[in-house]
């Protein structure tokens, strides 16, 4: 039986992540991450919100993202793990399709992304 709570938690956080990207609001994107989040985008990894905001601020204005969740796990009460796909559409219409893995943890500020990693889809 699917864990509907874990699904809702993950969707709520990723919907806010998506909204920040779609609005090109790097601080809004960074706000869904923990203070010490490990972030691996398509550049060298960074730790913490400042590096995450800088990464997204460097993305082109008009870029949007859609995501799909394929797998969700809840290994502990305060942890949700998600795996799926993200499709980033650039202003020129080109698409960058990536695999997406996130670990969310619940703390004083609620559910936030503790670890984020994207990678190229398998060939």
PDB file of C-alpha atoms in Angstrom:
ATOM      1  CA  UNK A   1       0.000   0.000   0.000  1.00  0.00           C
ATOM      2  CA  UNK A   2       1.484   3.387  -0.986  1.00  0.00           C
ATOM      3  CA  UNK A   3       2.400   5.807   1.764  1.00  0.00           C
ATOM      4  CA  UNK A   4       0.056   8.668   0.869  1.00  0.00           C
ATOM      5  CA  UNK A   5       1.565  10.908   3.545  1.00  0.00           C
ATOM      6  CA  UNK A   6       5.044  10.485   2.051  1.00  0.00           C
ATOM      7  CA  UNK A   7       3.662  11.157  -1.423  1.00  0.00           C
ATOM      8  CA  UNK A   8       1.962  14.352  -0.259  1.00  0.00           C
ATOM      9  CA  UNK A   9       5.095  15.494   1.594  1.00  0.00           C
ATOM     10  CA  UNK A  10       7.278  14.972  -1.467  1.00  0.00           C
ATOM     11  CA  UNK A  11       4.824  16.608  -3.870  1.00  0.00           C
ATOM     12  CA  UNK A  12       4.371  19.648  -1.625  1.00  0.00           C
ATOM     13  CA  UNK A  13       8.128  20.277  -1.412  1.00  0.00           C
ATOM     14  CA  UNK A  14       8.804  19.563  -5.102  1.00  0.00           C
ATOM     15  CA  UNK A  15       5.859  21.722  -6.184  1.00  0.00           C
ATOM     16  CA  UNK A  16       7.417  24.656  -4.313  1.00  0.00           C
ATOM     17  CA  UNK A  17      10.836  23.836  -5.848  1.00  0.00           C
ATOM     18  CA  UNK A  18       9.188  23.847  -9.291  1.00  0.00           C
ATOM     19  CA  UNK A  19       7.345  27.124  -8.602  1.00  0.00           C
ATOM     20  CA  UNK A  20      10.619  28.811  -7.635  1.00  0.00           C
ATOM     21  CA  UNK A  21      12.373  27.572 -10.773  1.00  0.00           C
ATOM     22  CA  UNK A  22       9.486  28.550 -13.035  1.00  0.00           C
ATOM     23  CA  UNK A  23       9.483  32.062 -11.496  1.00  0.00           C
ATOM     24  CA  UNK A  24      13.309  32.298 -11.718  1.00  0.00           C
ATOM     25  CA  UNK A  25      13.319  33.027  -7.974  1.00  0.00           C
ATOM     26  CA  UNK A  26      16.537  31.439  -6.750  1.00  0.00           C
ATOM     27  CA  UNK A  27      15.890  32.334  -3.105  1.00  0.00           C
ATOM     28  CA  UNK A  28      12.473  30.664  -3.256  1.00  0.00           C
ATOM     29  CA  UNK A  29      14.115  27.539  -4.663  1.00  0.00           C
ATOM     30  CA  UNK A  30      16.846  27.577  -2.005  1.00  0.00           C
ATOM     31  CA  UNK A  31      14.238  27.959   0.748  1.00  0.00           C
ATOM     32  CA  UNK A  32      13.044  24.361   0.226  1.00  0.00           C
ATOM     33  CA  UNK A  33      16.520  23.067   1.167  1.00  0.00           C
ATOM     34  CA  UNK A  34      18.057  22.592   4.606  1.00  0.00           C
ATOM     35  CA  UNK A  35      20.817  24.955   5.728  1.00  0.00           C
ATOM     36  CA  UNK A  36      23.394  22.217   5.123  1.00  0.00           C
ATOM     37  CA  UNK A  37      21.846  20.513   2.093  1.00  0.00           C
ATOM     38  CA  UNK A  38      24.150  18.631  -0.261  1.00  0.00           C
ATOM     39  CA  UNK A  39      23.253  19.730  -3.793  1.00  0.00           C
ATOM     40  CA  UNK A  40      24.513  18.057  -6.973  1.00  0.00           C
ATOM     41  CA  UNK A  41      23.147  19.786 -10.047  1.00  0.00           C
ATOM     42  CA  UNK A  42      24.986  19.782 -13.372  1.00  0.00           C
ATOM     43  CA  UNK A  43      27.938  21.716 -11.938  1.00  0.00           C
ATOM     44  CA  UNK A  44      30.290  20.716  -9.105  1.00  0.00           C
ATOM     45  CA  UNK A  45      28.353  20.001  -5.933  1.00  0.00           C
ATOM     46  CA  UNK A  46      27.706  22.604  -3.278  1.00  0.00           C
ATOM     47  CA  UNK A  47      26.570  22.557   0.332  1.00  0.00           C
ATOM     48  CA  UNK A  48      24.031  24.985   1.752  1.00  0.00           C
ATOM     49  CA  UNK A  49      21.402  27.407   0.542  1.00  0.00           C
ATOM     50  CA  UNK A  50      23.763  30.127  -0.689  1.00  0.00           C
ATOM     51  CA  UNK A  51      25.346  27.807  -3.251  1.00  0.00           C
ATOM     52  CA  UNK A  52      21.945  26.479  -4.290  1.00  0.00           C
ATOM     53  CA  UNK A  53      20.596  30.003  -4.824  1.00  0.00           C
ATOM     54  CA  UNK A  54      23.699  30.875  -6.850  1.00  0.00           C
ATOM     55  CA  UNK A  55      23.234  27.758  -9.016  1.00  0.00           C
ATOM     56  CA  UNK A  56      19.610  28.550  -9.833  1.00  0.00           C
ATOM     57  CA  UNK A  57      20.308  32.252 -10.282  1.00  0.00           C
ATOM     58  CA  UNK A  58      22.702  31.220 -13.046  1.00  0.00           C
ATOM     59  CA  UNK A  59      20.003  29.352 -14.958  1.00  0.00           C
ATOM     60  CA  UNK A  60      18.371  31.095 -17.922  1.00  0.00           C
ATOM     61  CA  UNK A  61      15.347  33.313 -17.317  1.00  0.00           C
ATOM     62  CA  UNK A  62      12.292  31.542 -18.660  1.00  0.00           C
ATOM     63  CA  UNK A  63      13.526  28.042 -17.824  1.00  0.00           C
ATOM     64  CA  UNK A  64      10.777  25.820 -16.417  1.00  0.00           C
ATOM     65  CA  UNK A  65      10.687  22.333 -14.952  1.00  0.00           C
ATOM     66  CA  UNK A  66       8.253  19.455 -14.780  1.00  0.00           C
ATOM     67  CA  UNK A  67       8.859  16.381 -12.674  1.00  0.00           C
ATOM     68  CA  UNK A  68       7.574  12.859 -12.233  1.00  0.00           C
ATOM     69  CA  UNK A  69       7.954  10.776  -9.094  1.00  0.00           C
ATOM     70  CA  UNK A  70       8.654   7.100  -9.778  1.00  0.00           C
ATOM     71  CA  UNK A  71       9.571   5.785  -6.328  1.00  0.00           C
ATOM     72  CA  UNK A  72       9.037   6.961  -2.768  1.00  0.00           C
ATOM     73  CA  UNK A  73      10.419   5.452   0.412  1.00  0.00           C
ATOM     74  CA  UNK A  74      10.031   6.431   4.041  1.00  0.00           C
ATOM     75  CA  UNK A  75      12.927   4.777   5.866  1.00  0.00           C
ATOM     76  CA  UNK A  76      12.203   6.707   9.074  1.00  0.00           C
ATOM     77  CA  UNK A  77       9.451   8.921  10.455  1.00  0.00           C
ATOM     78  CA  UNK A  78      11.464  12.092   9.760  1.00  0.00           C
ATOM     79  CA  UNK A  79      12.811  11.020   6.327  1.00  0.00           C
ATOM     80  CA  UNK A  80      11.280  10.721   2.842  1.00  0.00           C
ATOM     81  CA  UNK A  81      13.301   9.563  -0.173  1.00  0.00           C
ATOM     82  CA  UNK A  82      12.114  10.276  -3.711  1.00  0.00           C
ATOM     83  CA  UNK A  83      13.343   9.147  -7.104  1.00  0.00           C
ATOM     84  CA  UNK A  84      12.056  10.164 -10.500  1.00  0.00           C
ATOM     85  CA  UNK A  85      12.633  12.384 -13.494  1.00  0.00           C
ATOM     86  CA  UNK A  86      12.851  16.109 -14.117  1.00  0.00           C
ATOM     87  CA  UNK A  87      12.500  17.823 -17.496  1.00  0.00           C
ATOM     88  CA  UNK A  88      13.991  21.297 -17.628  1.00  0.00           C
ATOM     89  CA  UNK A  89      12.756  23.327 -20.604  1.00  0.00           C
ATOM     90  CA  UNK A  90      14.960  26.216 -21.649  1.00  0.00           C
ATOM     91  CA  UNK A  91      13.568  29.432 -23.160  1.00  0.00           C
ATOM     92  CA  UNK A  92      14.582  28.263 -26.658  1.00  0.00           C
ATOM     93  CA  UNK A  93      12.432  25.138 -26.227  1.00  0.00           C
ATOM     94  CA  UNK A  94      15.307  22.708 -25.759  1.00  0.00           C
ATOM     95  CA  UNK A  95      14.764  20.139 -23.021  1.00  0.00           C
ATOM     96  CA  UNK A  96      17.240  18.692 -20.548  1.00  0.00           C
ATOM     97  CA  UNK A  97      15.840  15.420 -19.189  1.00  0.00           C
ATOM     98  CA  UNK A  98      17.447  14.182 -15.976  1.00  0.00           C
ATOM     99  CA  UNK A  99      17.003  11.560 -13.297  1.00  0.00           C
ATOM    100  CA  UNK A 100      16.226  13.148  -9.920  1.00  0.00           C
ATOM    101  CA  UNK A 101      16.918  11.840  -6.437  1.00  0.00           C
ATOM    102  CA  UNK A 102      16.037  13.704  -3.250  1.00  0.00           C
ATOM    103  CA  UNK A 103      16.128  13.044   0.472  1.00  0.00           C
ATOM    104  CA  UNK A 104      13.763  15.130   2.585  1.00  0.00           C
ATOM    105  CA  UNK A 105      14.039  15.501   6.336  1.00  0.00           C
ATOM    106  CA  UNK A 106      11.639  17.059   8.808  1.00  0.00           C
ATOM    107  CA  UNK A 107      13.055  19.633  11.194  1.00  0.00           C
ATOM    108  CA  UNK A 108      11.992  22.822  12.946  1.00  0.00           C
ATOM    109  CA  UNK A 109      11.120  24.447   9.599  1.00  0.00           C
ATOM    110  CA  UNK A 110       9.108  21.464   8.378  1.00  0.00           C
ATOM    111  CA  UNK A 111       9.976  19.190   5.463  1.00  0.00           C
ATOM    112  CA  UNK A 112      13.014  20.299   3.442  1.00  0.00           C
ATOM    113  CA  UNK A 113      15.412  18.772   0.935  1.00  0.00           C
ATOM    114  CA  UNK A 114      18.558  17.514   2.690  1.00  0.00           C
ATOM    115  CA  UNK A 115      20.161  15.983  -0.389  1.00  0.00           C
ATOM    116  CA  UNK A 116      19.528  16.567  -4.108  1.00  0.00           C
ATOM    117  CA  UNK A 117      21.148  14.899  -7.073  1.00  0.00           C
ATOM    118  CA  UNK A 118      20.425  14.859 -10.783  1.00  0.00           C
ATOM    119  CA  UNK A 119      22.088  12.707 -13.412  1.00  0.00           C
ATOM    120  CA  UNK A 120      21.702  11.830 -17.061  1.00  0.00           C
ATOM    121  CA  UNK A 121      19.090   9.158 -17.787  1.00  0.00           C
ATOM    122  CA  UNK A 122      20.386   5.728 -18.753  1.00  0.00           C
ATOM    123  CA  UNK A 123      21.087   5.263 -22.447  1.00  0.00           C
TER     124      UNK A 123
END
